[in-house]
Amino acid sequence: MKYHEMEAREVEDTLNTNRHEGMSEEDAQKRLEQFGYNELVEGEKQSALLLFFSQFKDFMTLILLVATLISGLLGEYIDAIAIIAIVLINGVLGFFQERKAEKSLSALKELSTPHVTVLRDGEWKKIPSKEVVVGDLLKFSSGDRIGADIRLIECNNLEIEESALTGESLPVQKTVAAIKQDNPGIGDMENMGFMGTIVTKGSGVGVVIGTGMKTAMGQIADMIQSAETMTTPLQRRLEQLGKILIVVALFLTVLVVGIGVLQGQELYTMFLTGVSLAVAAIPEGLPAIVTVALSLGVQRMIKQKAIVRKLPAVETLGCASVICSDKTGTLTQNKMTVTHLWSGGNTWQVDGIGYTPKGDFYRSEKRVDPKNEKTLQQLLMFGMLCNHAEIHKKNKEFVIDGDPTEGALLVAGMKAGYSRPSLLNQYEILEEFPFDSTRKMMSIVLKDASGRRFVVCKGAPDVLAQNCESILWDNRKHAMTQEMHRSVNEAIHGLASQALRTIAIGYKELTNEGRIKSEKEAENRLTFIGLQGMIDPPRTEVRAAVKECKEAGIKTVMITGDHITTAQAIAKQLGILNKSTKVMEGKTLATLSTEELEDVVDDVSVFARVSPEHKLKIVKALQNRGHIVAMTGDGINDAPAIKAADIGIAMGITGTDVAKEASSLILLDDNFATIKSAIKEGRNIYDNIRKFVRYLLASNVGEILVMLFAMILALPLPLVPIQILWVNLVTDGLPAMALGLDRPEGNVMKREPRNPKEGIFSRGLGWKVISRGFLIGGVTLLAFMLTYKGDPNELAYAQTVAFATLVLAQLIHVFDCRSEKSVFARNPFGNMYLVWAVISSVLLMLVVLYWPPLQQIFHTVPIAGRDWLMIVGLSAVPTFLLGFTYLARKSK
């Protein structure tokens, strides 16, 4: 039998303790030695040095290191230093990103209280929370943080706020009675207290049943440690590209050396030539440009109120196919708000957002003045008087101090023009009977200015209605007949069907002068006034954001610890739940294996009454179905799923430190709609990465083919190795970075997410790279042959012409890379960063060609003016030939 199923006395007997003496210090010490300290244990941490060196294990980095070695062998030390600098910058960036990412446990540990009050040897004493053991009795009151998992044995109007574990902001009313329900969730265990949660009202005593990693908080800590960090689609694509390039580089080296030796060339000369081709096959600047493009995306995201903690997260968002979102505070405002009032058969609607005390009242869709409606006045005024909440204005925003439910009643009255201080000038509170979870009511005794006395009650509608002998109907008292009871019940169920939490208000006038001595005396023979229905309303902008995500092929799934009725109602309002999707409760989810959940998970759009392990299970099931999953949340309960998801998103305002540390992206405004902007940015970033991969590889294919065809034709090398490296690092680098700033092509939020298994060369990119590269290589070799003409004295000049042709052909080709269609599909001046990058690269090329100091380094000579016409003409052929072909096809 589990502790929540036992009676309090059974728990004490099982754990060998008692509520009068507690544990002895001797027994406590023995248990401490046996079970260990009451603290969360962190897994083994990788040393900073090993973490730093682990940054250099991926394929692209290994390629760069090989390129560095090659450049050193060729005596090109400047290039070797430049490549090493790129490798180190990438390594340092990755190191600091990962160091930040693994702080989840540290933040979680801070939630355990430093000291608690325990009963030892019959005396209450304060001890460090880490010394608490199973069997200890803990005492706590309002404002305290629970130091371990406990079974409650004494409650005095006790309410505990458990949002860190359940995600729900409303405090839970606690009891000591045993719970016989099968597999209740944390939110349903009303006789339990959990480590890290906060007492908001009342006081209590509990027996410790779990410490350290054996607590609910400890289980979450263990899930955070064991949750695997997924590699991003971009990382997988670049790793795939790196493997391809290594194979190509090795193949070319062997091929060229073999051809040269067969032609009778010297082995040493052919080895250097083969190495030059290998260098040409490797885009040295690619990892640096990817990092820069992602960093620029991060800067744009900050302007849209989203902080990216891990660079690849920007790109990963672009292929997200499912967003799993917590409800409270993410899709909703986390502010209980009265939206409906019922009295005497009439229903009023109240508008207004959050705790701002501004809103209008409507009946039958017509605006009404609440001060002209007598029963509505009483319903609102008595709801304000039987209340402890206060409202304050803080940083231009209204905030509630007190219970959220009472806060909602207070704001509803303020919208009608009342204020609690002014009402207290008219009514004096003589006595109060606090809320009790057994009675489910709170009552006060009032005296008005004329000396009349009243009892005012608020509480659970079904309980309060049973204590009423009359009801206000048409501004008059009527006996509470069975028919009237039926009308009240219909109203209660009607509001509940809209996921509204209902509070009933009743009163009675006192005729005798004696003092009310008990709750029982106060709370009988009441007159039923009416009901106030409240809900944590959806954020106004979320519905549109959910719709846009749907148009972009992205499914939104609500995962909440709230009741199924509330979850359904909110999901329908936001467009998340429709006729073709289903709702699943945590108790059903618990009975399914991961494989069984995979079979149905695509049909479910709302998961209600879930626990932390359920959230992780849902994320895993969706990933196993091939989805790229974004998980949003703000509580500790969300952290394991946030970390395991492909892209974890935490709330910046309401989010716990644990959720933030486990996340890849933090929303500064806690706004679900910001995710839509992030997805748009992520899609554009990936498109831009494809653009410069296309540009760099097409350029490198051109360089390879120039060298290879020259070898096959037994021609001298058209380019020397230093020229190839210069093109790869300088000419290619600036335009490629400018492509990373390109604006979206077309409406990126109207297309389906790309398949996460899609290769980097999909959608025709491979053909574009080969065809453009072939043409670039062809015109470069043609320019070399037209200039060389077999004269060894013209070799340096011919190589310089080939160098200029290659550079210009690539710089013209970069404008073709801006579109998936052709160079004519987009305005060439639509990206001025690219225009200036091309101009800069042309100027750098002219400096290399005409400045004597650099001529010696790069083996160039000045080009005669007559040859520039040929160079420009040949350079334009690869781009415009294919561009005109596209226009011809389009015209048909």
Short mmCIF file of N, CA and C in Angstrom, two decimals, residues 58 111 259 281 618 715 794 842:
data_model
loop_
_atom_site.label_atom_id
_atom_site.label_comp_id
_atom_site.label_asym_id
_atom_site.label_seq_id
_atom_site.Cartn_x
_atom_site.Cartn_y
_atom_site.Cartn_z
N ASP A 58 34.01 16.77 -34.31
CA ASP A 58 33.10 16.60 -35.43
C ASP A 58 33.85 16.62 -36.76
N LEU A 111 16.31 24.91 -4.79
CA LEU A 111 14.92 24.92 -4.36
C LEU A 111 14.71 24.18 -3.04
N ILE A 259 47.16 9.65 -62.22
CA ILE A 259 47.21 10.15 -63.61
C ILE A 259 48.57 10.75 -63.93
N ALA A 281 38.71 20.92 -52.60
CA ALA A 281 37.47 20.20 -52.28
C ALA A 281 36.89 20.58 -50.93
N ILE A 618 5.68 11.54 -23.82
CA ILE A 618 5.01 12.10 -25.00
C ILE A 618 6.04 12.62 -26.00
N LEU A 715 47.90 19.70 -69.28
CA LEU A 715 48.21 21.13 -69.23
C LEU A 715 48.88 21.47 -67.90
N GLU A 794 54.01 32.47 -70.95
CA GLU A 794 52.71 33.07 -70.66
C GLU A 794 51.99 32.37 -69.51
N VAL A 842 35.59 42.08 -55.23
CA VAL A 842 36.18 42.52 -56.50
C VAL A 842 37.37 43.44 -56.23
#
